[in-house]
Tab-separated table of C-alpha atoms and ligand atoms in Angstrom:
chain	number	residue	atom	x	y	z
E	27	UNK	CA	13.902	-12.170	-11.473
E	28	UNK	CA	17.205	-13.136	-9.911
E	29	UNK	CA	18.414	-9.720	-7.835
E	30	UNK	CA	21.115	-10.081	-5.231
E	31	UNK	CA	19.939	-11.143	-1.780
E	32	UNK	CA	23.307	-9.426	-0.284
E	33	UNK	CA	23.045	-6.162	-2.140
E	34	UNK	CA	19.470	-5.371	-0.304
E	35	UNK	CA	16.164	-4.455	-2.116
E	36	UNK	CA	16.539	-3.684	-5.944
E	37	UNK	CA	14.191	-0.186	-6.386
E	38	UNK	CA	12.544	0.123	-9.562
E	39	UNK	CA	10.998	3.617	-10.213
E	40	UNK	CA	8.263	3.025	-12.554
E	41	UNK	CA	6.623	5.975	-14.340
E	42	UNK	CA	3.046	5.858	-12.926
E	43	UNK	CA	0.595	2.830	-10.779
E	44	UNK	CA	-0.453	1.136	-13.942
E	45	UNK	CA	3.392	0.563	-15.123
E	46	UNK	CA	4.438	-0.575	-11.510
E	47	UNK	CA	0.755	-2.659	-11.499
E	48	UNK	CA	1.336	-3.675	-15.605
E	49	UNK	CA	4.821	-4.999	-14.833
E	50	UNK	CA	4.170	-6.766	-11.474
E	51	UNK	CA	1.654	-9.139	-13.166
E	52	UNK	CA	4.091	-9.852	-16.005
E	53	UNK	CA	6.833	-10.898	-12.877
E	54	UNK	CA	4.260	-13.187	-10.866
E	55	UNK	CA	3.620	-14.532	-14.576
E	56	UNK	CA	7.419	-15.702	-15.340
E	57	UNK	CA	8.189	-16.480	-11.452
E	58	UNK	CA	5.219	-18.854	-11.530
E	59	UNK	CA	6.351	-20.214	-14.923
E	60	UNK	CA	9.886	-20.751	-13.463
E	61	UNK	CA	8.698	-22.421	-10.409
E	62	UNK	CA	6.303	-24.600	-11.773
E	63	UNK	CA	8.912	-25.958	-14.678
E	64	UNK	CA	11.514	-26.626	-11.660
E	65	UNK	CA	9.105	-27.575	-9.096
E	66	UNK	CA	6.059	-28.657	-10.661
E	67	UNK	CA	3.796	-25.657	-8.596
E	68	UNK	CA	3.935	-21.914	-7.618
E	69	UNK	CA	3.309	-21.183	-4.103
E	70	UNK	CA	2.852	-16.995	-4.016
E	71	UNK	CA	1.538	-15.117	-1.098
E	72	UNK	CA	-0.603	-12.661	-1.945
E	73	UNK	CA	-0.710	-9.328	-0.341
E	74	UNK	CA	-3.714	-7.325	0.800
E	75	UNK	CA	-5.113	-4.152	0.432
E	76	UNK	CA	-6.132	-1.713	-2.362
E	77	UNK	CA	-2.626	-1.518	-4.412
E	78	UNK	CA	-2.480	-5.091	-5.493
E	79	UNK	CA	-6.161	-5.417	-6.637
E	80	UNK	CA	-5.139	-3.928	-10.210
E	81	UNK	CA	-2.100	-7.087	-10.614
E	82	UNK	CA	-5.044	-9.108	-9.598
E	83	UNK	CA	-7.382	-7.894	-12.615
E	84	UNK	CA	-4.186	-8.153	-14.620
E	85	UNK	CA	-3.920	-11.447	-13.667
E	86	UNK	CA	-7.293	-12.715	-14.132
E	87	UNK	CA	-6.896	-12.053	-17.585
E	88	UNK	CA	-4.059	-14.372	-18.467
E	89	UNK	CA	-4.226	-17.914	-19.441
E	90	UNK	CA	-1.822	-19.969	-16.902
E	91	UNK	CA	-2.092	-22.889	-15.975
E	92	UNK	CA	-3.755	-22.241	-12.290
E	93	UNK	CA	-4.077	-25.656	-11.275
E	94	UNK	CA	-0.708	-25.821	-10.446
E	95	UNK	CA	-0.483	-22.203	-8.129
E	96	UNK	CA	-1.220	-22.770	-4.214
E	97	UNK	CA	-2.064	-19.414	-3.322
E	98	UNK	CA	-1.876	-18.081	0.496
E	99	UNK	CA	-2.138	-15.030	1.969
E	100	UNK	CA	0.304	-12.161	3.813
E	101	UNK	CA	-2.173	-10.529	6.214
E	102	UNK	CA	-6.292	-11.376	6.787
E	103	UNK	CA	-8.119	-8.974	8.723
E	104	UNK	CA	-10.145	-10.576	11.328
E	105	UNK	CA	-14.008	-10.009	9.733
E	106	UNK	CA	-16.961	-12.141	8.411
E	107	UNK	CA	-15.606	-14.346	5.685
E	108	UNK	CA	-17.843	-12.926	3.229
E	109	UNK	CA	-16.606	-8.927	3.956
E	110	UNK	CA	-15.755	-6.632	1.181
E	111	UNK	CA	-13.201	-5.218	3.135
E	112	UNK	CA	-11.232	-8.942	3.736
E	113	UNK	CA	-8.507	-9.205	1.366
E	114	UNK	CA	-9.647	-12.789	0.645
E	115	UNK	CA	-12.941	-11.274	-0.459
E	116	UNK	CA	-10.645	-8.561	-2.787
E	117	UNK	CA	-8.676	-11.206	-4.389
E	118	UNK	CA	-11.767	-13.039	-4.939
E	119	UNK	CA	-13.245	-10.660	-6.894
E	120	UNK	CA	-10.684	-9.111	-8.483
E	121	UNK	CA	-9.320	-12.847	-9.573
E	122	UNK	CA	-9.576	-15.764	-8.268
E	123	UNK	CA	-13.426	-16.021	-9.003
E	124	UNK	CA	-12.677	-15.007	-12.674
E	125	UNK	CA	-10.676	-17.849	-13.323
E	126	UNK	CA	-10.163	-21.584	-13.286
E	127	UNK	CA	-7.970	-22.287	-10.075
E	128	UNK	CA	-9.552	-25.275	-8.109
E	129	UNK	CA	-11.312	-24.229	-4.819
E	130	UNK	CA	-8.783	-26.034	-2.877
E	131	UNK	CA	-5.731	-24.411	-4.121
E	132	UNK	CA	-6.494	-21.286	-2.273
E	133	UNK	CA	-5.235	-21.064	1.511
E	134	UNK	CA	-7.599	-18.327	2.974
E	135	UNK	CA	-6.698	-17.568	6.894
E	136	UNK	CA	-9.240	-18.605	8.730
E	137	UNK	CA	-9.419	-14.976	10.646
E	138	UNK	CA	-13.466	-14.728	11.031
E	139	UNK	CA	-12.809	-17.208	13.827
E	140	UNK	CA	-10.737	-14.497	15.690
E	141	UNK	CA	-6.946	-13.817	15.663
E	142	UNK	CA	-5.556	-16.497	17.983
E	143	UNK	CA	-7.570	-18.751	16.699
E	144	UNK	CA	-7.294	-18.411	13.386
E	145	UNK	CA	-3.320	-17.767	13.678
E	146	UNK	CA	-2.930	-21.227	15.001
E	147	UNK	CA	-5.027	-22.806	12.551
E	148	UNK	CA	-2.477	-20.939	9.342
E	149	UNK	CA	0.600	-21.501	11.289
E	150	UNK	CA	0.069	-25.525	10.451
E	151	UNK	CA	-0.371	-24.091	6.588
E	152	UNK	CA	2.075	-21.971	6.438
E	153	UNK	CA	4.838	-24.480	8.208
E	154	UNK	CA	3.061	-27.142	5.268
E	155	UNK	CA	3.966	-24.540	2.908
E	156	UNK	CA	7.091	-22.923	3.088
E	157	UNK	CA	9.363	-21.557	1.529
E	158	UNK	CA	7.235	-19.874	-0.840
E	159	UNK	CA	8.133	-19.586	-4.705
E	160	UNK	CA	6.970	-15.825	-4.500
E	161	UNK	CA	5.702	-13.297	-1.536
E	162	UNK	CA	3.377	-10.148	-2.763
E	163	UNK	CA	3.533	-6.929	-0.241
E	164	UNK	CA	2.534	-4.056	-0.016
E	165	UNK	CA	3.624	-1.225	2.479
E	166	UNK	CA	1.748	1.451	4.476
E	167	UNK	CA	2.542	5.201	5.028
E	168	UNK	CA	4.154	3.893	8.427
E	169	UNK	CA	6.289	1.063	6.604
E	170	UNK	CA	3.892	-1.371	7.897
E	171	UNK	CA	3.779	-4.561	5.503
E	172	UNK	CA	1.058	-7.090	5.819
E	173	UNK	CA	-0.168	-6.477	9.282
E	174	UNK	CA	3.313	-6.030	10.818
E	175	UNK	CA	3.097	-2.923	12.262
E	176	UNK	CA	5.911	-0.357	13.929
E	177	UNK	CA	5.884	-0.940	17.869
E	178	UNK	CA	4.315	-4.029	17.802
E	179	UNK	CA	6.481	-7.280	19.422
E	180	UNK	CA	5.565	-10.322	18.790
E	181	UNK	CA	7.271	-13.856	19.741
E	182	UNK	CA	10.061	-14.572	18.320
E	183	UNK	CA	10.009	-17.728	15.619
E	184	UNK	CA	6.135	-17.448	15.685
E	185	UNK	CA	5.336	-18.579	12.059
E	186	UNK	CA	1.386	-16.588	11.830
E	187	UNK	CA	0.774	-14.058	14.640
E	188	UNK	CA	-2.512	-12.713	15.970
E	189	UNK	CA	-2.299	-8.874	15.952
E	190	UNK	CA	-4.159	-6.416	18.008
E	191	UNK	CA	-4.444	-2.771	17.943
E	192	UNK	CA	-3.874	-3.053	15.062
E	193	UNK	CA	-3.733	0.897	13.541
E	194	UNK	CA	-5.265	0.499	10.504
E	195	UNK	CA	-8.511	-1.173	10.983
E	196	UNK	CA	-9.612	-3.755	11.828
E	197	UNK	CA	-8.395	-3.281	15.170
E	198	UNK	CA	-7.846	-7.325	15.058
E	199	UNK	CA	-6.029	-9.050	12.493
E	200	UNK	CA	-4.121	-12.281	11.481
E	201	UNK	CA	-0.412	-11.920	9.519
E	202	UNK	CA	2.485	-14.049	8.570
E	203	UNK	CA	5.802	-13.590	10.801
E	204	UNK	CA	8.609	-11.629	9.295
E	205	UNK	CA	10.597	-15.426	9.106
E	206	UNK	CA	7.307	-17.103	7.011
E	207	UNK	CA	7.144	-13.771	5.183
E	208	UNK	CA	11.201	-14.248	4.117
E	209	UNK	CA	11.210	-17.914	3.820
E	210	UNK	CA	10.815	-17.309	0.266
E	211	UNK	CA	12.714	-17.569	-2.850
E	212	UNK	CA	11.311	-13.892	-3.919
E	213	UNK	CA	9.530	-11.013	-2.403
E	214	UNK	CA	8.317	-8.095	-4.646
E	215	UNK	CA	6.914	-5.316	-3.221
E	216	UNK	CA	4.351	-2.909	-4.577
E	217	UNK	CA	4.654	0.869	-3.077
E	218	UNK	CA	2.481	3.601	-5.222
E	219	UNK	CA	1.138	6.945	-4.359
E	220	UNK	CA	2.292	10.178	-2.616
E	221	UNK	CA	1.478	9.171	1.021
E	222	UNK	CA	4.230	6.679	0.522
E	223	UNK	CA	6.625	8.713	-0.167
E	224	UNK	CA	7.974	9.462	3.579
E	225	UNK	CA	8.088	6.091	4.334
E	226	UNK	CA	9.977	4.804	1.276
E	227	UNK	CA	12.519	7.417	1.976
E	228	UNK	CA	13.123	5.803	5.628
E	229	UNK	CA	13.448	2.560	3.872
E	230	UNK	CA	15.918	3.745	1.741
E	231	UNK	CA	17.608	5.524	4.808
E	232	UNK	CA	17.545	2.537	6.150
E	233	UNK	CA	15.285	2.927	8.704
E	234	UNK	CA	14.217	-0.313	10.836
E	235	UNK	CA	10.699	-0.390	9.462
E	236	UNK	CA	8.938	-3.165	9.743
E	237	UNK	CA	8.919	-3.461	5.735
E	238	UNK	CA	12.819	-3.379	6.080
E	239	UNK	CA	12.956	-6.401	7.991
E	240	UNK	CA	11.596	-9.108	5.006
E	241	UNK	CA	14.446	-10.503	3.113
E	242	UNK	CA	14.452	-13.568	0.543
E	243	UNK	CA	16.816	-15.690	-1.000
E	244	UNK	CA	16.587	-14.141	-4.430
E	245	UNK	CA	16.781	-10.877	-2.785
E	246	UNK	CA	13.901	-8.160	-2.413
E	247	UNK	CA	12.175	-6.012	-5.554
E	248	UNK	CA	10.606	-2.983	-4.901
E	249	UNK	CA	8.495	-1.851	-7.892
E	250	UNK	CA	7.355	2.192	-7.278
E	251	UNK	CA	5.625	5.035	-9.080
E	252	UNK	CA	6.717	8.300	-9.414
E	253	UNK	CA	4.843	9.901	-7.263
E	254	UNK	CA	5.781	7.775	-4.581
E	255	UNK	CA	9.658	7.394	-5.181
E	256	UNK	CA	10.473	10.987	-6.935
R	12	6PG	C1	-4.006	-4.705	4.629
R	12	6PG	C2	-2.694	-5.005	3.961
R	12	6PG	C3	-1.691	-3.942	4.264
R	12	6PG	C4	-1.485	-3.199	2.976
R	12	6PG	C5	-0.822	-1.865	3.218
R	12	6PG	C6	-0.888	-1.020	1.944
R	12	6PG	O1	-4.646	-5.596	5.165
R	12	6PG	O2	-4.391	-3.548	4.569
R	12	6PG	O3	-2.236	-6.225	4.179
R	12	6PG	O4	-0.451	-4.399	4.716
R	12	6PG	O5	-0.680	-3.973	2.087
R	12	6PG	O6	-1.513	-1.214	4.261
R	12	6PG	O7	-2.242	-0.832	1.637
R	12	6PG	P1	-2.693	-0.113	0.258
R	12	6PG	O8	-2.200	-1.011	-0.828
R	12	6PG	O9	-4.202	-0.062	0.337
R	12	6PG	O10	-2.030	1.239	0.261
């Protein structure tokens, strides 16, 4: 998974959600095998949300070898560790509690504690961390990715922000900085279902989005479904 980081995102129209969900697992799969042979470990973000939790179950089922993936995460929306609706706690389920990865190889962001809080807290992990072997997105209908929403500033060369307002709830959350979510030798992107459709256009208009805005040294790779890129 070597695209051009010049040429902008590579799109890949898949034929339906389980395709673009089928072949995303298979990508973590060699970029993790790739990493770990010329680094010795595979440091992915993983992205939150619903799209994502069917790579997840994909990926539960496979036999690598976990104890060498460090596994972080793109956005955290600031409720009680133990909510169904964090994406730690979707990940968990989905994955991580299904298979053998040591307890301390997963980076959770500390966002119960509140979004400043917790933001400062990550930023020391994420600094610790980068750049990352592989960065998992997803986007919303208003080319949002992770919890970098349109209209929202944030300091410049902050490395984990604390959001507020956030539009789609939680009100408060905790994401990764367009520069930690770039600092990356790949970024894939997973964008599936109708309602995404107006937004990928813009993308592909090239529209300033805040989705737009994450680049990686390998170069971005968007995988879509039909309904969402026809
Ligand atoms: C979140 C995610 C968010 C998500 C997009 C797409 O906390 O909700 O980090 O950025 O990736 O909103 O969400 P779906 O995959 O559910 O469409």
């Amino acid at each position: 998974m070597i695209p051009d980081a010049a040429a902008g995102p590579h799109w890949h129209c898949l034929s339906d959600a389980d395709t673009v969900c089928a072949q995303a697992a298979a990508r973590i799969l060699d970029a993790a095998a790739c990493a770990i042979d010329e680094r010795g470990c595979f440091r992915m973000v993983l992205a939150g949300g619903r799209t994502p939790e069917k790579v997840y179950r994909q990926l539960a089922g496979s036999d690598a070898d976990w104890t060498a993936w460090q596994l972080y995460f793109g956005d955290e929306r600031c409720l009680p560790a133990d909510d169904a609706e964090r994406n730690s706690v979707m990940a968990a389920t989905a994955w991580l509690d299904r298979v053998a990865i040591p307890a301390d190889n997963i980076h959770p962001i500390p966002a119960e504690l509140g979004a400043g809080a917790a933001a400062q807290i990550y930023a020391a992990v994420v600094k610790a961390a980068r750049p990352f072997d592989l960065v998992l997105l997803g986007m919303g209908e208003d080319g949002h990715t992770a919890s970098l929403f349109p209209g929202h500033q944030h300091p410049p060369h902050e490395v984990v922000h604390a959001v507020h307002h956030a539009p789609k709830p939680p009100d408060d959350r905790v994401s990764l900085s367009r520069e930690s979510l770039s600092d990356a030798h790949d970024v894939m992107v997973l964008v599936t279902g109708a309602g995404k459709r107006d937004a990928l256009q813009q993308w592909q208009a090239g529209d300033d989005l805040p989705v737009a805005q994450i680049t990686a040294r390998n170069g971005v790779t968007v995988l879509m479904d039909a309904e969402a890129c026809d």
